[in-house]
Structure formats: structure tokens, C-alpha cells
């Protein structure tokens, strides 16, 4: 299968990390590709003998801040160029991404540890770096479909960027009943497909306007438009700070799930 990569993240199932790649296939269909053959890791630079330090870490009982024992999943002794010099260092694998900062926080204080590196790179970004994968490019993927996903056995980056994006611009107008409560009175959308529409429950004679009965009906119509237009990206001005924050709050009031993510996820915010 060929996948045009739009986004990536990860999840953890049964204490195992899974990379999720979101994109479209050659027929324009949404696809989610899973790569289960990945492990999070970071590096430890030893003061002296890397082999002895590895043995010491393996034999040590490591306790985290909660009093739980935490161990590396495995450790490799590798040669890596640091600056202009080749060094023997340790590549420490964790079971799940959340264990990386925990292990690093404890192991960095061991007497024979000179320095720890690359412990703060987000797991899915590390995956993209390591596999030389760029969002906005085509990937060649071998694997099989399973439970609505495509499980990858191998992934190859092609470097090919050729594709036209489907984008949907969104803007809202609100009426502030208080500093903390804004009612949405209008939602405007415009797509790269040529679709343009304003939804409101206020009376107007303007063109390209759909008048509905209520704010709830307006949000439901907005969700239908997203499902029909099927965009790769939704574009806003200060959407994280205002538009989609308000949309999420008002949808929750009416118990509208707004499952508009490529994996049918609801609106969430990350930094």
C-alpha cells in the first residue's frame, strides 16, 4: 500500500507502544497504519567502561518516585560519533515511552554515568527521525489489514511530495453571556473543494447561509459538513485558543461527540 502521510502519534496497548500513521491511500481513502515494531530509548554516555556500566545497570534495582521497581526493557552497547569522536555508549530501551524520563531521572545520578542524551524527544517524532519519514510525503508500506487498520511489517519513505491537500477553513462568531460562557451564533466554513457555507440560527438574507433552529442544530450541521468534506487539515485563526475551545465546550453542553478526527477521536488539545 502507498500512504500519503498527514500526521502521526502513538498509543499504548497491553503495555506495548504502537505508532499510528494517519494519511490517505492512492484512491484518497483515509487510512491509519499501525507499526508495532518499535521501542522507546535514550542514550547513556559512560565515564569510563561502557560494558561495566551496562552490567551495573542490569544488576541494579531501580525504584521510581512512586516506590515501584522499573527496569530497562533491554540495553545495547553501541558505537556512536559524539562531536568528532567515536565512543562506546549505551542505548537503553524502555518498555513504554512514559518509562524513558523515569529511567533517565534515576540512572543519570549513577556514579559511572557521564551524561544522558535524547531522552526528551517525543516518541513519535523519534520514530519519524529514525525512519527518515516526513509528513507530507508518500510511504510504501507492506503488511496486512486487521480490524479496520493496516498493520505494517515494513515502511519505506519515498520522498515524493506530490499531492493536493484537502483543507477546510473554519471561523466562528460568538455572543459572550459572561467572561466564561460564549454562545456560538455563527459558523463559517470554506473548503479547497470550492464549498462555502455559513451556518446560523439568526435571521439573515445573506448568500451561502444555512439557517437552522438552534445552536445545537448548528453544531450538528457543522459536524455533517466536516464528514462530507473529509478534509486533511482544518485551518483556523487561533483555533486552539478560541474557536475549537468554544466549539468543544458548546458541543459538550448538548452531548454532541464531534468525533471529527481521522481515527474518529473527539477534539483534544496538545502542546
PDB file of N, CA, C and O in Angstrom, residues 170-175 182-189 197-202 209-226 246-247 250-251 254 256 258:
ATOM      1  N   UNK A 170     -12.205  27.245   9.080  1.00  0.00           N
ATOM      2  CA  UNK A 170     -13.343  27.384   9.996  1.00  0.00           C
ATOM      3  C   UNK A 170     -13.199  28.675  10.800  1.00  0.00           C
ATOM      4  O   UNK A 170     -12.102  29.001  11.281  1.00  0.00           O
ATOM      5  N   UNK A 171     -14.315  29.390  10.956  1.00  0.00           N
ATOM      6  CA  UNK A 171     -14.328  30.582  11.797  1.00  0.00           C
ATOM      7  C   UNK A 171     -15.683  30.658  12.488  1.00  0.00           C
ATOM      8  O   UNK A 171     -16.711  30.281  11.899  1.00  0.00           O
ATOM      9  N   UNK A 172     -15.700  31.097  13.730  1.00  0.00           N
ATOM     10  CA  UNK A 172     -16.961  31.221  14.459  1.00  0.00           C
ATOM     11  C   UNK A 172     -17.151  32.644  14.956  1.00  0.00           C
ATOM     12  O   UNK A 172     -16.197  33.391  15.126  1.00  0.00           O
ATOM     13  N   UNK A 173     -18.417  33.001  15.170  1.00  0.00           N
ATOM     14  CA  UNK A 173     -18.777  34.238  15.852  1.00  0.00           C
ATOM     15  C   UNK A 173     -19.581  33.869  17.082  1.00  0.00           C
ATOM     16  O   UNK A 173     -20.405  32.940  17.035  1.00  0.00           O
ATOM     17  N   UNK A 174     -19.330  34.561  18.177  1.00  0.00           N
ATOM     18  CA  UNK A 174     -19.990  34.204  19.430  1.00  0.00           C
ATOM     19  C   UNK A 174     -20.632  35.417  20.082  1.00  0.00           C
ATOM     20  O   UNK A 174     -20.299  36.568  19.769  1.00  0.00           O
ATOM     21  N   UNK A 175     -21.543  35.123  21.006  1.00  0.00           N
ATOM     22  CA  UNK A 175     -22.129  36.162  21.858  1.00  0.00           C
ATOM     23  C   UNK A 175     -21.721  35.842  23.292  1.00  0.00           C
ATOM     24  O   UNK A 175     -22.089  34.790  23.828  1.00  0.00           O
ATOM     25  N   UNK A 182     -19.531  31.646  26.262  1.00  0.00           N
ATOM     26  CA  UNK A 182     -19.791  32.216  24.945  1.00  0.00           C
ATOM     27  C   UNK A 182     -20.771  31.313  24.196  1.00  0.00           C
ATOM     28  O   UNK A 182     -20.525  30.114  24.062  1.00  0.00           O
ATOM     29  N   UNK A 183     -21.840  31.873  23.688  1.00  0.00           N
ATOM     30  CA  UNK A 183     -22.757  31.138  22.824  1.00  0.00           C
ATOM     31  C   UNK A 183     -22.322  31.340  21.379  1.00  0.00           C
ATOM     32  O   UNK A 183     -22.025  32.459  20.947  1.00  0.00           O
ATOM     33  N   UNK A 184     -22.248  30.249  20.614  1.00  0.00           N
ATOM     34  CA  UNK A 184     -21.891  30.361  19.201  1.00  0.00           C
ATOM     35  C   UNK A 184     -23.136  30.767  18.421  1.00  0.00           C
ATOM     36  O   UNK A 184     -24.189  30.128  18.531  1.00  0.00           O
ATOM     37  N   UNK A 185     -23.029  31.833  17.643  1.00  0.00           N
ATOM     38  CA  UNK A 185     -24.188  32.285  16.854  1.00  0.00           C
ATOM     39  C   UNK A 185     -23.977  32.074  15.352  1.00  0.00           C
ATOM     40  O   UNK A 185     -24.925  32.177  14.577  1.00  0.00           O
ATOM     41  N   UNK A 186     -22.737  31.754  14.959  1.00  0.00           N
ATOM     42  CA  UNK A 186     -22.463  31.596  13.537  1.00  0.00           C
ATOM     43  C   UNK A 186     -21.191  30.775  13.350  1.00  0.00           C
ATOM     44  O   UNK A 186     -20.218  30.960  14.080  1.00  0.00           O
ATOM     45  N   UNK A 187     -21.213  29.849  12.375  1.00  0.00           N
ATOM     46  CA  UNK A 187     -20.030  29.092  11.993  1.00  0.00           C
ATOM     47  C   UNK A 187     -19.852  29.231  10.487  1.00  0.00           C
ATOM     48  O   UNK A 187     -20.770  28.917   9.716  1.00  0.00           O
ATOM     49  N   UNK A 188     -18.686  29.704  10.077  1.00  0.00           N
ATOM     50  CA  UNK A 188     -18.378  29.814   8.659  1.00  0.00           C
ATOM     51  C   UNK A 188     -17.334  28.795   8.252  1.00  0.00           C
ATOM     52  O   UNK A 188     -16.363  28.569   8.975  1.00  0.00           O
ATOM     53  N   UNK A 189     -17.530  28.152   7.094  1.00  0.00           N
ATOM     54  CA  UNK A 189     -16.579  27.165   6.593  1.00  0.00           C
ATOM     55  C   UNK A 189     -16.305  27.423   5.112  1.00  0.00           C
ATOM     56  O   UNK A 189     -17.186  27.873   4.376  1.00  0.00           O
ATOM     57  N   UNK A 197     -19.929  27.887   3.114  1.00  0.00           N
ATOM     58  CA  UNK A 197     -21.232  27.941   3.778  1.00  0.00           C
ATOM     59  C   UNK A 197     -21.093  28.620   5.142  1.00  0.00           C
ATOM     60  O   UNK A 197     -20.087  28.457   5.833  1.00  0.00           O
ATOM     61  N   UNK A 198     -22.113  29.382   5.486  1.00  0.00           N
ATOM     62  CA  UNK A 198     -22.233  29.920   6.840  1.00  0.00           C
ATOM     63  C   UNK A 198     -23.476  29.305   7.460  1.00  0.00           C
ATOM     64  O   UNK A 198     -24.538  29.235   6.821  1.00  0.00           O
ATOM     65  N   UNK A 199     -23.338  28.837   8.697  1.00  0.00           N
ATOM     66  CA  UNK A 199     -24.468  28.233   9.418  1.00  0.00           C
ATOM     67  C   UNK A 199     -24.812  29.145  10.585  1.00  0.00           C
ATOM     68  O   UNK A 199     -23.927  29.581  11.325  1.00  0.00           O
ATOM     69  N   UNK A 200     -26.091  29.408  10.769  1.00  0.00           N
ATOM     70  CA  UNK A 200     -26.521  30.265  11.879  1.00  0.00           C
ATOM     71  C   UNK A 200     -27.972  29.965  12.228  1.00  0.00           C
ATOM     72  O   UNK A 200     -28.696  29.361  11.427  1.00  0.00           O
ATOM     73  N   UNK A 201     -28.375  30.373  13.423  1.00  0.00           N
ATOM     74  CA  UNK A 201     -29.796  30.289  13.781  1.00  0.00           C
ATOM     75  C   UNK A 201     -30.400  31.687  13.865  1.00  0.00           C
ATOM     76  O   UNK A 201     -31.534  31.856  14.324  1.00  0.00           O
ATOM     77  N   UNK A 202     -29.640  32.682  13.389  1.00  0.00           N
ATOM     78  CA  UNK A 202     -30.130  34.054  13.322  1.00  0.00           C
ATOM     79  C   UNK A 202     -30.688  34.340  11.926  1.00  0.00           C
ATOM     80  O   UNK A 202     -30.204  33.802  10.930  1.00  0.00           O
ATOM     81  N   UNK A 209     -25.870  30.936   3.088  1.00  0.00           N
ATOM     82  CA  UNK A 209     -26.165  30.790   4.513  1.00  0.00           C
ATOM     83  C   UNK A 209     -27.223  29.711   4.695  1.00  0.00           C
ATOM     84  O   UNK A 209     -28.224  29.691   3.979  1.00  0.00           O
ATOM     85  N   UNK A 210     -26.983  28.828   5.657  1.00  0.00           N
ATOM     86  CA  UNK A 210     -27.993  27.850   6.046  1.00  0.00           C
ATOM     87  C   UNK A 210     -28.494  28.224   7.421  1.00  0.00           C
ATOM     88  O   UNK A 210     -27.717  28.281   8.380  1.00  0.00           O
ATOM     89  N   UNK A 211     -29.791  28.483   7.521  1.00  0.00           N
ATOM     90  CA  UNK A 211     -30.397  28.872   8.797  1.00  0.00           C
ATOM     91  C   UNK A 211     -30.999  27.630   9.450  1.00  0.00           C
ATOM     92  O   UNK A 211     -31.797  26.918   8.835  1.00  0.00           O
ATOM     93  N   UNK A 212     -30.590  27.365  10.673  1.00  0.00           N
ATOM     94  CA  UNK A 212     -31.097  26.216  11.427  1.00  0.00           C
ATOM     95  C   UNK A 212     -31.866  26.720  12.642  1.00  0.00           C
ATOM     96  O   UNK A 212     -31.994  27.916  12.862  1.00  0.00           O
ATOM     97  N   UNK A 213     -32.367  25.794  13.435  1.00  0.00           N
ATOM     98  CA  UNK A 213     -33.289  26.159  14.509  1.00  0.00           C
ATOM     99  C   UNK A 213     -32.600  26.583  15.803  1.00  0.00           C
ATOM    100  O   UNK A 213     -33.169  27.323  16.603  1.00  0.00           O
ATOM    101  N   UNK A 214     -31.368  26.124  16.018  1.00  0.00           N
ATOM    102  CA  UNK A 214     -30.744  26.349  17.327  1.00  0.00           C
ATOM    103  C   UNK A 214     -29.230  26.206  17.238  1.00  0.00           C
ATOM    104  O   UNK A 214     -28.687  25.771  16.206  1.00  0.00           O
ATOM    105  N   UNK A 215     -28.553  26.555  18.330  1.00  0.00           N
ATOM    106  CA  UNK A 215     -27.116  26.354  18.399  1.00  0.00           C
ATOM    107  C   UNK A 215     -26.775  24.874  18.285  1.00  0.00           C
ATOM    108  O   UNK A 215     -25.791  24.498  17.633  1.00  0.00           O
ATOM    109  N   UNK A 216     -27.557  24.022  18.907  1.00  0.00           N
ATOM    110  CA  UNK A 216     -27.334  22.574  18.835  1.00  0.00           C
ATOM    111  C   UNK A 216     -27.413  22.092  17.385  1.00  0.00           C
ATOM    112  O   UNK A 216     -26.547  21.348  16.914  1.00  0.00           O
ATOM    113  N   UNK A 217     -28.441  22.516  16.670  1.00  0.00           N
ATOM    114  CA  UNK A 217     -28.595  22.115  15.270  1.00  0.00           C
ATOM    115  C   UNK A 217     -27.444  22.643  14.419  1.00  0.00           C
ATOM    116  O   UNK A 217     -27.007  21.984  13.462  1.00  0.00           O
ATOM    117  N   UNK A 218     -26.945  23.818  14.756  1.00  0.00           N
ATOM    118  CA  UNK A 218     -25.827  24.404  14.030  1.00  0.00           C
ATOM    119  C   UNK A 218     -24.569  23.548  14.194  1.00  0.00           C
ATOM    120  O   UNK A 218     -23.836  23.279  13.229  1.00  0.00           O
ATOM    121  N   UNK A 219     -24.289  23.094  15.411  1.00  0.00           N
ATOM    122  CA  UNK A 219     -23.128  22.243  15.659  1.00  0.00           C
ATOM    123  C   UNK A 219     -23.272  20.889  14.965  1.00  0.00           C
ATOM    124  O   UNK A 219     -22.289  20.339  14.453  1.00  0.00           O
ATOM    125  N   UNK A 220     -24.474  20.355  14.935  1.00  0.00           N
ATOM    126  CA  UNK A 220     -24.712  19.080  14.246  1.00  0.00           C
ATOM    127  C   UNK A 220     -24.504  19.234  12.742  1.00  0.00           C
ATOM    128  O   UNK A 220     -23.950  18.349  12.087  1.00  0.00           O
ATOM    129  N   UNK A 221     -24.933  20.360  12.178  1.00  0.00           N
ATOM    130  CA  UNK A 221     -24.718  20.624  10.755  1.00  0.00           C
ATOM    131  C   UNK A 221     -23.224  20.804  10.461  1.00  0.00           C
ATOM    132  O   UNK A 221     -22.723  20.343   9.430  1.00  0.00           O
ATOM    133  N   UNK A 222     -22.525  21.446  11.362  1.00  0.00           N
ATOM    134  CA  UNK A 222     -21.077  21.623  11.231  1.00  0.00           C
ATOM    135  C   UNK A 222     -20.375  20.269  11.166  1.00  0.00           C
ATOM    136  O   UNK A 222     -19.477  20.041  10.342  1.00  0.00           O
ATOM    137  N   UNK A 223     -20.786  19.343  12.013  1.00  0.00           N
ATOM    138  CA  UNK A 223     -20.190  18.006  12.002  1.00  0.00           C
ATOM    139  C   UNK A 223     -20.475  17.296  10.676  1.00  0.00           C
ATOM    140  O   UNK A 223     -19.593  16.636  10.115  1.00  0.00           O
ATOM    141  N   UNK A 224     -21.684  17.439  10.146  1.00  0.00           N
ATOM    142  CA  UNK A 224     -22.024  16.812   8.861  1.00  0.00           C
ATOM    143  C   UNK A 224     -21.152  17.366   7.733  1.00  0.00           C
ATOM    144  O   UNK A 224     -20.729  16.618   6.848  1.00  0.00           O
ATOM    145  N   UNK A 225     -20.881  18.665   7.765  1.00  0.00           N
ATOM    146  CA  UNK A 225     -20.047  19.280   6.734  1.00  0.00           C
ATOM    147  C   UNK A 225     -18.636  18.718   6.788  1.00  0.00           C
ATOM    148  O   UNK A 225     -18.037  18.392   5.754  1.00  0.00           O
ATOM    149  N   UNK A 226     -18.080  18.577   7.988  1.00  0.00           N
ATOM    150  CA  UNK A 226     -16.730  18.017   8.119  1.00  0.00           C
ATOM    151  C   UNK A 226     -16.692  16.592   7.582  1.00  0.00           C
ATOM    152  O   UNK A 226     -15.774  16.197   6.861  1.00  0.00           O
ATOM    153  N   UNK A 246     -14.194  26.817  22.210  1.00  0.00           N
ATOM    154  CA  UNK A 246     -15.615  27.130  22.392  1.00  0.00           C
ATOM    155  C   UNK A 246     -16.486  26.055  21.764  1.00  0.00           C
ATOM    156  O   UNK A 246     -17.491  25.626  22.353  1.00  0.00           O
ATOM    157  N   UNK A 247     -16.115  25.607  20.562  1.00  0.00           N
ATOM    158  CA  UNK A 247     -16.891  24.558  19.890  1.00  0.00           C
ATOM    159  C   UNK A 247     -16.957  23.310  20.764  1.00  0.00           C
ATOM    160  O   UNK A 247     -18.023  22.694  20.918  1.00  0.00           O
ATOM    161  N   UNK A 250     -19.340  23.973  23.814  1.00  0.00           N
ATOM    162  CA  UNK A 250     -20.757  24.034  23.459  1.00  0.00           C
ATOM    163  C   UNK A 250     -21.264  22.670  22.987  1.00  0.00           C
ATOM    164  O   UNK A 250     -22.415  22.302  23.275  1.00  0.00           O
ATOM    165  N   UNK A 251     -20.434  21.906  22.293  1.00  0.00           N
ATOM    166  CA  UNK A 251     -20.833  20.560  21.886  1.00  0.00           C
ATOM    167  C   UNK A 251     -21.047  19.670  23.111  1.00  0.00           C
ATOM    168  O   UNK A 251     -21.979  18.858  23.151  1.00  0.00           O
ATOM    169  N   UNK A 254     -24.445  20.079  24.719  1.00  0.00           N
ATOM    170  CA  UNK A 254     -25.550  19.403  24.040  1.00  0.00           C
ATOM    171  C   UNK A 254     -25.299  17.911  23.842  1.00  0.00           C
ATOM    172  O   UNK A 254     -26.041  17.234  23.139  1.00  0.00           O
ATOM    173  N   UNK A 256     -23.021  16.428  22.100  1.00  0.00           N
ATOM    174  CA  UNK A 256     -22.660  16.109  20.722  1.00  0.00           C
ATOM    175  C   UNK A 256     -21.198  15.676  20.729  1.00  0.00           C
ATOM    176  O   UNK A 256     -20.324  16.452  21.125  1.00  0.00           O
ATOM    177  N   UNK A 258     -18.874  15.177  18.411  1.00  0.00           N
ATOM    178  CA  UNK A 258     -17.946  15.800  17.467  1.00  0.00           C
ATOM    179  C   UNK A 258     -16.703  14.932  17.239  1.00  0.00           C
ATOM    180  O   UNK A 258     -15.573  15.377  17.415  1.00  0.00           O
TER     181      UNK A 258
END
